[in-house]
Short mmCIF file of C-alpha atoms and ligand atoms in Angstrom, two decimals:
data_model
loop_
_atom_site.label_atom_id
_atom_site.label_comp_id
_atom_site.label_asym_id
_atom_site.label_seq_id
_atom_site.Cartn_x
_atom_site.Cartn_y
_atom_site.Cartn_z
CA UNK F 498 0.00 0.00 0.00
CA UNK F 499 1.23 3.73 -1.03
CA UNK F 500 0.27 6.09 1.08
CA UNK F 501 0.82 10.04 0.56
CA UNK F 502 0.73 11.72 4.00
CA UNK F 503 0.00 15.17 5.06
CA UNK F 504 0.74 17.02 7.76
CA UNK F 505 -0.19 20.76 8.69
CA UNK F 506 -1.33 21.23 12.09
CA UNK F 507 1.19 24.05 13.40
CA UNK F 508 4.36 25.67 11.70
CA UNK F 509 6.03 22.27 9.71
CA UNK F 510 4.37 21.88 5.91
CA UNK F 511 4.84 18.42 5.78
CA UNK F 512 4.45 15.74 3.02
CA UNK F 513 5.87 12.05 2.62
CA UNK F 514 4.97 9.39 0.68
CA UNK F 515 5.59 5.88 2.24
CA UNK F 516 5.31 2.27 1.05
CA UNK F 517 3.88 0.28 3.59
CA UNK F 518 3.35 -3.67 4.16
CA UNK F 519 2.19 -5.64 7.71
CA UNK F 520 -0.37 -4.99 9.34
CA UNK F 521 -0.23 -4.06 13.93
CA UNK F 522 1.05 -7.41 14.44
CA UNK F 523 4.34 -6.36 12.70
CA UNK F 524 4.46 -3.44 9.78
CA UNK F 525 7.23 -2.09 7.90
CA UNK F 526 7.93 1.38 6.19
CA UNK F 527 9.89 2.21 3.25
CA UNK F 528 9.93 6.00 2.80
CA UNK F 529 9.98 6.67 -0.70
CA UNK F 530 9.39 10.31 -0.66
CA UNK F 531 9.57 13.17 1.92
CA UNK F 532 9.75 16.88 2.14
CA UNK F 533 9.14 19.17 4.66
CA UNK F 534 9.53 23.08 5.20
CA UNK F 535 9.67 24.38 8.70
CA UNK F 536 8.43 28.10 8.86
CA UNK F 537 9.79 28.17 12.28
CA UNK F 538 12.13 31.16 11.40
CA UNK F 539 9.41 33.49 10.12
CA UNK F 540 7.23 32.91 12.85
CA UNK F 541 10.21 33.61 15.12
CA UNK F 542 9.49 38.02 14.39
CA UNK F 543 6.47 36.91 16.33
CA UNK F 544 7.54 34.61 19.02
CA UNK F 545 5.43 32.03 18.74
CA UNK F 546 2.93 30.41 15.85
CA UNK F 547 0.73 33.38 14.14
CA UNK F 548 -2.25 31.16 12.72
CA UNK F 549 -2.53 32.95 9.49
CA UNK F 550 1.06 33.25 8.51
CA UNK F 551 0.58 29.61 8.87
CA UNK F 552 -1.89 28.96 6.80
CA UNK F 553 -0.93 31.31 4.19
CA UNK F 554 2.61 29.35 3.96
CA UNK F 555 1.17 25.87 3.89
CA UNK F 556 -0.84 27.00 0.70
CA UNK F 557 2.29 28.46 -0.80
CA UNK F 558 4.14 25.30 0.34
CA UNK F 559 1.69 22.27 -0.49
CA UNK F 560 1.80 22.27 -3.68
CA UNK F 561 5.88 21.93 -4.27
CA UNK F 562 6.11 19.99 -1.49
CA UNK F 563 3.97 17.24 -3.14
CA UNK F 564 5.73 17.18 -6.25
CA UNK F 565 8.78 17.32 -4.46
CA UNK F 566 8.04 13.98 -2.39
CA UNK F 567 6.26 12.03 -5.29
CA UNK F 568 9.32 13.01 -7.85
CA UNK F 569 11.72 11.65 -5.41
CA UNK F 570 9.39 8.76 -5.02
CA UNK F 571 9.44 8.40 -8.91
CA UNK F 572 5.78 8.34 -9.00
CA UNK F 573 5.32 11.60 -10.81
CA UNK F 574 4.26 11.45 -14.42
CA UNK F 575 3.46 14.60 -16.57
CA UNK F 576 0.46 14.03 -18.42
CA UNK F 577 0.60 12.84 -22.46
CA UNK F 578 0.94 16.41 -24.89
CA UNK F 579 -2.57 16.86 -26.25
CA UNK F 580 -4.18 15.32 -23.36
CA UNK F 581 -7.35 17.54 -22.85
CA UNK F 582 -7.27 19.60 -19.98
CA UNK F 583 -9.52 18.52 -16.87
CA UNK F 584 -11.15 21.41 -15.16
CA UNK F 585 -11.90 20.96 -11.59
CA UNK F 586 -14.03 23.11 -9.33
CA UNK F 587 -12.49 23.34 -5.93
CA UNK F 588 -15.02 23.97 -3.98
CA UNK F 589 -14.00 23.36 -0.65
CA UNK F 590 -10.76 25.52 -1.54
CA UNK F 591 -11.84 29.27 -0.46
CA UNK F 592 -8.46 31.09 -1.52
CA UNK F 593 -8.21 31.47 -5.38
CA UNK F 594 -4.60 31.22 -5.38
CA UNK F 595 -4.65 28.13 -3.66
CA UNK F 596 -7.37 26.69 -5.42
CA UNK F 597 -5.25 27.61 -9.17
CA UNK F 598 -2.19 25.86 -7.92
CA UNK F 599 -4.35 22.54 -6.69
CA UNK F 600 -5.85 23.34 -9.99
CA UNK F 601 -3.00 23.37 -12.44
CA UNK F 602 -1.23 20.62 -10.73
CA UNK F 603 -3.84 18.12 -10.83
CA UNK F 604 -4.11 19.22 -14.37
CA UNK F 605 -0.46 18.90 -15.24
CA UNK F 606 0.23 15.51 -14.17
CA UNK F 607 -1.67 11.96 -14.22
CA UNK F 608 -2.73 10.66 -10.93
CA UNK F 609 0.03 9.05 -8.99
CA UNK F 610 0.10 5.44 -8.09
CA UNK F 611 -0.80 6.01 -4.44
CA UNK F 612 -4.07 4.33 -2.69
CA UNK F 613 -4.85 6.33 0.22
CA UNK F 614 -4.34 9.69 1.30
CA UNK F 615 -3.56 10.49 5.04
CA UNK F 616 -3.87 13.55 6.69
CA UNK F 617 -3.45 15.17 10.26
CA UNK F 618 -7.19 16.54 11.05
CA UNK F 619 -6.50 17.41 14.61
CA UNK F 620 -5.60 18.78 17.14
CA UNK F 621 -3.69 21.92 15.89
CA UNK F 622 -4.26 25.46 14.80
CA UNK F 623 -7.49 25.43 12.65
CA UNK F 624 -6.28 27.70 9.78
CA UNK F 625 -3.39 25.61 9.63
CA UNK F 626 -5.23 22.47 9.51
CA UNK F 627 -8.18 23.19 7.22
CA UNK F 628 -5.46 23.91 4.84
CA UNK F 629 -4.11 20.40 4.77
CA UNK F 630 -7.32 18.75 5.45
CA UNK F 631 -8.99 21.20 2.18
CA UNK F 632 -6.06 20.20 -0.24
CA UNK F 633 -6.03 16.17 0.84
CA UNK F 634 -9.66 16.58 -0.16
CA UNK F 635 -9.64 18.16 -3.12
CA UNK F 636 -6.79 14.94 -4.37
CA UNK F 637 -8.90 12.35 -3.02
CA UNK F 638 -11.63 13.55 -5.23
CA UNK F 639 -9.88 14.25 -8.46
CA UNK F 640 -7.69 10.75 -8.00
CA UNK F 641 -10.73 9.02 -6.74
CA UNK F 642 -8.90 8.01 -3.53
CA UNK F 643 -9.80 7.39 0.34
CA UNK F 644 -8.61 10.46 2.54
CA UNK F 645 -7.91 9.43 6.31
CA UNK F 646 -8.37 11.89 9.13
CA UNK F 647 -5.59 11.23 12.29
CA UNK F 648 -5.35 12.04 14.70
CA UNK F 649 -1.74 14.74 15.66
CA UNK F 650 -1.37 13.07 18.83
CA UNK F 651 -1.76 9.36 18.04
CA UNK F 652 0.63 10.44 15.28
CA UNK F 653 3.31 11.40 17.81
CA UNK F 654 2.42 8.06 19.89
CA UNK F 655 3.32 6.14 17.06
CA UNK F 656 6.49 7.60 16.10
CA UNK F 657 7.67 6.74 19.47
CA UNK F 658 6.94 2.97 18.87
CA UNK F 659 8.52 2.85 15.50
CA UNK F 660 12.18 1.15 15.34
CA UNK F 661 14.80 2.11 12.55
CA UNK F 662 14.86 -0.43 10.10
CA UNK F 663 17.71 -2.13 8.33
CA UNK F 664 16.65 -1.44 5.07
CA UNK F 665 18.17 2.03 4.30
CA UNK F 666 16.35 2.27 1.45
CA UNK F 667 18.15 6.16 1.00
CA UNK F 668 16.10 7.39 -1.97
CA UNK F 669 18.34 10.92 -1.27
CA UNK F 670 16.76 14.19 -0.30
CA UNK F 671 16.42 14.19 3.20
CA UNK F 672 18.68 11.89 4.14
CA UNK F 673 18.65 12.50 7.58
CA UNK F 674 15.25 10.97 7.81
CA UNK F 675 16.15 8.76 4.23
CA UNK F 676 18.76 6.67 6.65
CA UNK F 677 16.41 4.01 7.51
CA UNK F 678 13.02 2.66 6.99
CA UNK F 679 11.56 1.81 9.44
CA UNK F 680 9.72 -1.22 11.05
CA UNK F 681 6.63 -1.18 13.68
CA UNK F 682 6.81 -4.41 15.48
CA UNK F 683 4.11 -6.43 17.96
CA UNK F 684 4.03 -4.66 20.90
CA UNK F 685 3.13 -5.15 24.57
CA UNK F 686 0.25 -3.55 26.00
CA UNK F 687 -0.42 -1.06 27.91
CA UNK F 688 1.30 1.24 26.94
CA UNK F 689 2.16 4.28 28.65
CA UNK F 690 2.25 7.21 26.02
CA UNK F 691 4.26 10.14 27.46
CA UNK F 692 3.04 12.78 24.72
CA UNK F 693 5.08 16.35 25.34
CA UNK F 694 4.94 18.92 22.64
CA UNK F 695 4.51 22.94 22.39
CA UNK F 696 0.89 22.32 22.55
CA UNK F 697 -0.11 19.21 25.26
CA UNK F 698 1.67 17.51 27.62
CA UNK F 699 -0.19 14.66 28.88
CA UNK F 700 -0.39 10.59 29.89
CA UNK F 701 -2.68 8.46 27.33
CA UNK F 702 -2.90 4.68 28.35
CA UNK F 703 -3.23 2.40 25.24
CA UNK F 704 -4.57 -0.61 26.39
CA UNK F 705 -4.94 -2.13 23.04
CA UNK F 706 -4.48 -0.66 19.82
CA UNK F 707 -6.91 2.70 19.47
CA UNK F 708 -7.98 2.62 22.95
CA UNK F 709 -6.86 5.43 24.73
CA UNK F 710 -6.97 6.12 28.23
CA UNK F 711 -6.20 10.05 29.73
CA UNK F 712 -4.11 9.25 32.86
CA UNK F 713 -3.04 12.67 33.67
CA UNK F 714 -2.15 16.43 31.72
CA UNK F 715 -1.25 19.32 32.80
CA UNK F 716 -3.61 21.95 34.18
CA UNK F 717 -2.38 24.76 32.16
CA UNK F 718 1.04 25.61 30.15
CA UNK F 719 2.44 22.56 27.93
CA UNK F 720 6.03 21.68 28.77
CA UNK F 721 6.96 23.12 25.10
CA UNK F 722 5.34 26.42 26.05
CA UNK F 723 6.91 27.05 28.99
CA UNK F 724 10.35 26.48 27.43
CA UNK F 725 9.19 29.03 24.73
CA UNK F 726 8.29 30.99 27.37
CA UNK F 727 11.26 30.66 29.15
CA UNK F 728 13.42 31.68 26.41
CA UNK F 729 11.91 34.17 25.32
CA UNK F 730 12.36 35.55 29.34
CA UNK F 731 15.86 35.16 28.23
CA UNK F 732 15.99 37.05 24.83
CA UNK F 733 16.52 33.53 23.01
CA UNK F 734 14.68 33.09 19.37
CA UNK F 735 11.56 30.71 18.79
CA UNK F 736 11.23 28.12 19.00
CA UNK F 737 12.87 28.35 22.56
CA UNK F 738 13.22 24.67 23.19
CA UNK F 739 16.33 23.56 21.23
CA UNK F 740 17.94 26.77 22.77
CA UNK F 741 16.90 26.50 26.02
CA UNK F 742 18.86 23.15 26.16
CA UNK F 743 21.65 24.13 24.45
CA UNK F 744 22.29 27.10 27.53
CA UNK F 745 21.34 24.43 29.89
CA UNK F 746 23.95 21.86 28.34
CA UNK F 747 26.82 24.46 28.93
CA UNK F 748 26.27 25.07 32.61
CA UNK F 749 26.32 22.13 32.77
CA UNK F 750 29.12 21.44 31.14
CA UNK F 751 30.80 23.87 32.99
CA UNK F 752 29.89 22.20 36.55
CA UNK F 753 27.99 25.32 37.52
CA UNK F 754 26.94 25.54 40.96
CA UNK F 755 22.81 24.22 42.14
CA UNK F 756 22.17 27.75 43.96
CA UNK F 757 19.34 28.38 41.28
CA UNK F 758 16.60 25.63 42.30
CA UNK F 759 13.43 26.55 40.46
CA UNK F 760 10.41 24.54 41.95
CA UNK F 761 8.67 21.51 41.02
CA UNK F 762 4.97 22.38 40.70
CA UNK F 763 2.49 19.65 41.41
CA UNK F 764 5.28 16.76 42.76
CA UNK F 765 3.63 15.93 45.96
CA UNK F 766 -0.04 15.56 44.74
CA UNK F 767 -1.06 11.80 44.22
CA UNK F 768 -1.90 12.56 40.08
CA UNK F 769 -0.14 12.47 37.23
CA UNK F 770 -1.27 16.17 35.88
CA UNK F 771 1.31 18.61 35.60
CA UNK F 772 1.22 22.29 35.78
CA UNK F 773 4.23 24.46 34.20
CA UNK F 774 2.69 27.51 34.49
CA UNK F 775 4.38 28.87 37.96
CA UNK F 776 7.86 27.21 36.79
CA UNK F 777 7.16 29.52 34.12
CA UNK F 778 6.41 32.48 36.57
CA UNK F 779 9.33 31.71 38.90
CA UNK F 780 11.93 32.21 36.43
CA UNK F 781 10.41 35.73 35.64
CA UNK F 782 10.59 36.58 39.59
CA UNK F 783 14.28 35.07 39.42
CA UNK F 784 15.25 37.36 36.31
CA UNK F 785 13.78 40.56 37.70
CA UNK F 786 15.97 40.19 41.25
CA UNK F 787 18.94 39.93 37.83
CA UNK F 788 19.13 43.15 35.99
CA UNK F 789 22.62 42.64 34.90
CA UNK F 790 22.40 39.07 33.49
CA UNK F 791 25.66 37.69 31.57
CA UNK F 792 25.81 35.00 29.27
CA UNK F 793 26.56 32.54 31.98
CA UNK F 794 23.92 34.11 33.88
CA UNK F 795 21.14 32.76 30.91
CA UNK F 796 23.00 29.65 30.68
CA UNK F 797 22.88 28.83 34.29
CA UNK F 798 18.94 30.28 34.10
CA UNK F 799 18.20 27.64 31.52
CA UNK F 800 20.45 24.76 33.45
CA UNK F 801 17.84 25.17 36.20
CA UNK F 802 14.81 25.09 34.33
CA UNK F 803 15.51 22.47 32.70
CA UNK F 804 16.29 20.64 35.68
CA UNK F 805 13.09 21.31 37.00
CA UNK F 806 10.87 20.65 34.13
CA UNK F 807 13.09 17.19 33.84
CA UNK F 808 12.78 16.31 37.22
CA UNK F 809 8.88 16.80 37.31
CA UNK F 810 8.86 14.66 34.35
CA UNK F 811 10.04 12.15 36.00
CA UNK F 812 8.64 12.15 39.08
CA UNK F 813 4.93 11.83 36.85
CA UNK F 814 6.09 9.64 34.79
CA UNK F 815 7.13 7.31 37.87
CA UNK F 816 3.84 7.69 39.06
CA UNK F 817 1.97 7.25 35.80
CA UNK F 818 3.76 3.68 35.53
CA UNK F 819 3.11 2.62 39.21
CA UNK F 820 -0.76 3.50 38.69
CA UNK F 821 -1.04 1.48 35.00
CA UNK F 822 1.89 -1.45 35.30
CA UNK F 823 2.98 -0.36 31.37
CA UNK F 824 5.15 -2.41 30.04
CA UNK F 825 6.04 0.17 27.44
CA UNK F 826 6.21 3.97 28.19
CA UNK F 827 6.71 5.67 24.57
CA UNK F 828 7.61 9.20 24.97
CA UNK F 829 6.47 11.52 21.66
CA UNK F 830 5.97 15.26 20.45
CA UNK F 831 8.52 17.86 19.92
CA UNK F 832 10.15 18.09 23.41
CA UNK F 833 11.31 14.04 23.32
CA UNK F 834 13.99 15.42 21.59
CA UNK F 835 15.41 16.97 24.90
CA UNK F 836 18.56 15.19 25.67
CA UNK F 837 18.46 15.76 29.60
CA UNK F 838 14.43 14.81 29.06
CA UNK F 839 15.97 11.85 27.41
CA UNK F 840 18.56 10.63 29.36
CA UNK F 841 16.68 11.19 33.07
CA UNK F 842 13.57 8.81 31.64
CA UNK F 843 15.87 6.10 30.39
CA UNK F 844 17.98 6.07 33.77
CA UNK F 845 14.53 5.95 35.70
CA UNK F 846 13.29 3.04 33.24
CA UNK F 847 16.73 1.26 34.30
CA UNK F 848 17.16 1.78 37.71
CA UNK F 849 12.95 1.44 38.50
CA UNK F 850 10.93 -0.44 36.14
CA UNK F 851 13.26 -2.93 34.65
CA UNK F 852 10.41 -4.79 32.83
CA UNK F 853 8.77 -1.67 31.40
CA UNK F 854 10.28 -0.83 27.98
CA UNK F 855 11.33 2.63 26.86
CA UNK F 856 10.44 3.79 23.64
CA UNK F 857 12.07 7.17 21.96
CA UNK F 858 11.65 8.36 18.79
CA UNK F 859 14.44 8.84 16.28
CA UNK F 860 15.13 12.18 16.83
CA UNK F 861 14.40 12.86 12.87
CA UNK F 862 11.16 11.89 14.21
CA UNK F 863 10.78 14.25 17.32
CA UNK F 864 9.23 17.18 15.59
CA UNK F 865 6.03 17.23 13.31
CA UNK F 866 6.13 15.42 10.59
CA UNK F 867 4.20 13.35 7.71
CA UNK F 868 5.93 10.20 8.27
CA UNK F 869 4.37 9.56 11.62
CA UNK F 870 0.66 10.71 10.24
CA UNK F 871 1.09 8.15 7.50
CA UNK F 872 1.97 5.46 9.35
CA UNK F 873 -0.78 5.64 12.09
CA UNK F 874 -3.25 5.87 8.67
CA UNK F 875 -1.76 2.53 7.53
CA UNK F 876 -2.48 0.85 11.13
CA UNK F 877 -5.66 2.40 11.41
CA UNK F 878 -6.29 1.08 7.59
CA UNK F 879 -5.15 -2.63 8.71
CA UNK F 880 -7.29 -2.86 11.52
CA UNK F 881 -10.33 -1.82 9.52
CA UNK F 882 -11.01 1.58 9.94
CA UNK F 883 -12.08 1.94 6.21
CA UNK F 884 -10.81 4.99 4.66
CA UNK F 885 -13.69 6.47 2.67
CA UNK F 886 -14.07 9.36 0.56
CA UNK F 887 -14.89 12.24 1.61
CA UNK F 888 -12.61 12.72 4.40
CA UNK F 889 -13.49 10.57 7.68
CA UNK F 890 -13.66 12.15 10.47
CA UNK F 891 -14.88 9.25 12.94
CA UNK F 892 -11.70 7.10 11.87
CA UNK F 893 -9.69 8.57 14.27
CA UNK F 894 -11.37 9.34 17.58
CA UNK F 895 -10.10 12.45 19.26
CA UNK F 896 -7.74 12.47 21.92
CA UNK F 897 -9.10 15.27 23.19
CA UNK F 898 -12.44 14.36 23.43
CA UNK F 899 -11.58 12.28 26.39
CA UNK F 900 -9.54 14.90 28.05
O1 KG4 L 2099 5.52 18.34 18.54
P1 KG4 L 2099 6.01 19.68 18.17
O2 KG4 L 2099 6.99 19.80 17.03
O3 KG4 L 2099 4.82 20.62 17.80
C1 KG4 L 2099 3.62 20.57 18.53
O4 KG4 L 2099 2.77 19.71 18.18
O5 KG4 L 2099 3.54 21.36 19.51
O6 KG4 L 2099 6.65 20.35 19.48
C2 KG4 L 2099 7.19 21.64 19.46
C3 KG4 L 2099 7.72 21.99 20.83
C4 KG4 L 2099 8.16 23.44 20.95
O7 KG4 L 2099 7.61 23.99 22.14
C5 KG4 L 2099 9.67 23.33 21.04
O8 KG4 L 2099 10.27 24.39 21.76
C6 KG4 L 2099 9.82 22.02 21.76
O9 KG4 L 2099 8.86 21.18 21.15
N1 KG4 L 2099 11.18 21.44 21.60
C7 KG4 L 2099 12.02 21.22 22.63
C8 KG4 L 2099 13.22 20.69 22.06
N2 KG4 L 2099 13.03 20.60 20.70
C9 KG4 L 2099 11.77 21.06 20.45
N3 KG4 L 2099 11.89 21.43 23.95
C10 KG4 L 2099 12.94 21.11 24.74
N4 KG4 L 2099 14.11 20.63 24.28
C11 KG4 L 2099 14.29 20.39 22.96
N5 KG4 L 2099 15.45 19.89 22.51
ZN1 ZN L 2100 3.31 17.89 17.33
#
């Protein structure tokens, strides 16, 4: 099965096209085709995702991104001279510019050899999403192919369970992500998804496959907000995370000294919600006692949020796995790919819960991404959630709804 995958839900334009073969007893993934453009860098002038700017790049984007992943995937074929032009009438497709460039691509070249399209329908900024969710729609009706709606989240859960394959089928690109295929195999259940991005940070028990459980969130900021927040408290650019730790890897490095301790909101309750809010707050109170703050003063800063947000991690995710016995806990969403996040879970995992398995993603996989959207539509295919046409929405059932 070929699937082509979308994926639009915040600042990544995102679109892969994957082979895929197995079924949730075992899969595995050849990744024929991928391209993705982060607008992180012009959203940074705002600090932070501004919905339209978002929406108005993944319309400019979609269209080049396609043709970039199915002519790397080799299944892009310019239609015959002479053949007469097909008009179609977009019109779910609002913006005229967007709806010409659907338009004149579907036009241009024959229908690809794909047999279901896949695309992220939630949760996410709506502008953003429509966007994706309008132009998968408008292919599945001029191809005459299913459209599947997944789920973000589940997306992330599933790119934590995915292994790197041997394969390396490197079809060039990317090659970062082109390294390995990859290979989904049975799993244990439950399993304890950890899911911490810019926009959730919560516990979802999976007792079987599509049965989700909420076993804790936080109350208010997500873990990837507040280290936004924090940087931008500390002049860095957006998106704060990847900064954040790099200032917090050289204090540490340098063996600075613990006489920043930021506190750990929420450790001593009995649940496994979270709150990052007043972590948040007490590094503003901290940096208005510093006026005159030094590089090593930021650094230092960072070190000790980190530390904090790290160490209330782990003290919930200890908890999480002594209320639900998981035998896997698969961490996912953007901040999995802190390394002191990373590295304070697995020693946990070691040193407590022996027979519970970690699962990471690759860190190609981290971040939001088409791969992971396309996947989850080929395991939701094989356990027969029937993609139909027009665009399902009951296929995937929403995370949230349970929150
Ligand atoms: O999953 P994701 O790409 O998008 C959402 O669905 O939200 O997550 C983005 C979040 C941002 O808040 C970003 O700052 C954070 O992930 N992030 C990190 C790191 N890399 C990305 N946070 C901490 N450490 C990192 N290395
Ligand atoms: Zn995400």
């Amino acid at each position: 099965m070929k699937i082509l995958a979308i994926e639009t839900s915040c600042d990544e334009t995102a679109v892969a096209i994957l082979e895929a073969e197995g079924s949730t007893a075992g899969a595995r993934y050849r990744i024929l085709g991928d391209a993705l453009f982060s607008q992180a860098h012009l959203h940074a002038a705002y600090g932070g995702v501004y919905p339209n700017l978002a929406k108005r790049e993944h319309q400019k984007n979609l269209v080049p991104l396609t043709i970039r992943a199915l002519t790397e995937a080799n299944l892009l074929k310019q239609n015959a001279p002479g053949t007469p032009m097909q008009l179609h009438n977009f019109s779910g497709v609002r913006e005229e510019v967007f709806r010409n460039d659907i338009s004149d691509f579907v036009n241009h070249y024959e229908k690809p050899e794909v047999n279901m399209i896949a695309v992220t329908r939630g949760p996410g900024l709506e502008p953003a999403l429509w966007t994706g969710i309008t132009f998968a729609e408008a292919l599945g009706s001029v191809w005459g192919i299913p459209v599947l709606g997944i789920d973000h989240m589940e997306g992330h859960i599933i790119s934590a369970l995915l292994n790197p394959a041997d394969g390396g089928h490197s079809a060039g690109g990317n090659r970062e992500l082109h390294a390995a295929d990859f290979e989904l195999s049975a799993l244990q259940f439950p399993i304890l998804a950890l899911l911490i991005s810019g926009g959730h940070t919560e516990f979802i028990l999976m007792k079987e496959w599509f049965k989700y459980e909420l076993v804790g969130r936080t109350k208010d900021d997500a873990v990837g907000e507040a280290f936004d927040k924090v940087a931008r408290l500390l002049d860095l650019p957006y998106p704060g995370g990847p900064e954040v730790a790099a200032h917090a890897r050289r204090s540490r490095e340098r063996g600075a000294a613990h006489d920043i301790v930021f506190p750990r909101p929420l450790a001593n309750d009995d649940t496994c919600n979270f709150s990052f809010s007043g972590l948040k707050t007490a590094v503003l109170y901290k940096l208005q006692k510093m006026p005159e703050l030094t590089p090593s003063d930021k650094e230092h800063i960072a070190h000790a949020f980190e530390d904090a947000a790290a160490e209330i991690i782990t003290i919930k995710t200890r908890r999480a796995l002594e209320k639900t016995n998981a035998r896997v806990l698969a961490v996912g969403g953007g901040v999995s790919a802190n390394t002191k996040i990373r590295s304070d879970l697995a020693a946990l995992i070691a040193n407590e819960f022996p027979h519970t398995e970690l699962r990471l993603p690759e860190k190609t996989l981290t971040g939001d991404n088409a791969i992971m959207i396309g996947i989850a539509a080929h395991m939701r295919a094989t356990r027969g959630t029937t993609p139909t046409h027009p665009l399902i929405a009951e296929g995937s059932k929403k995370l949230a709804d349970q929150a």
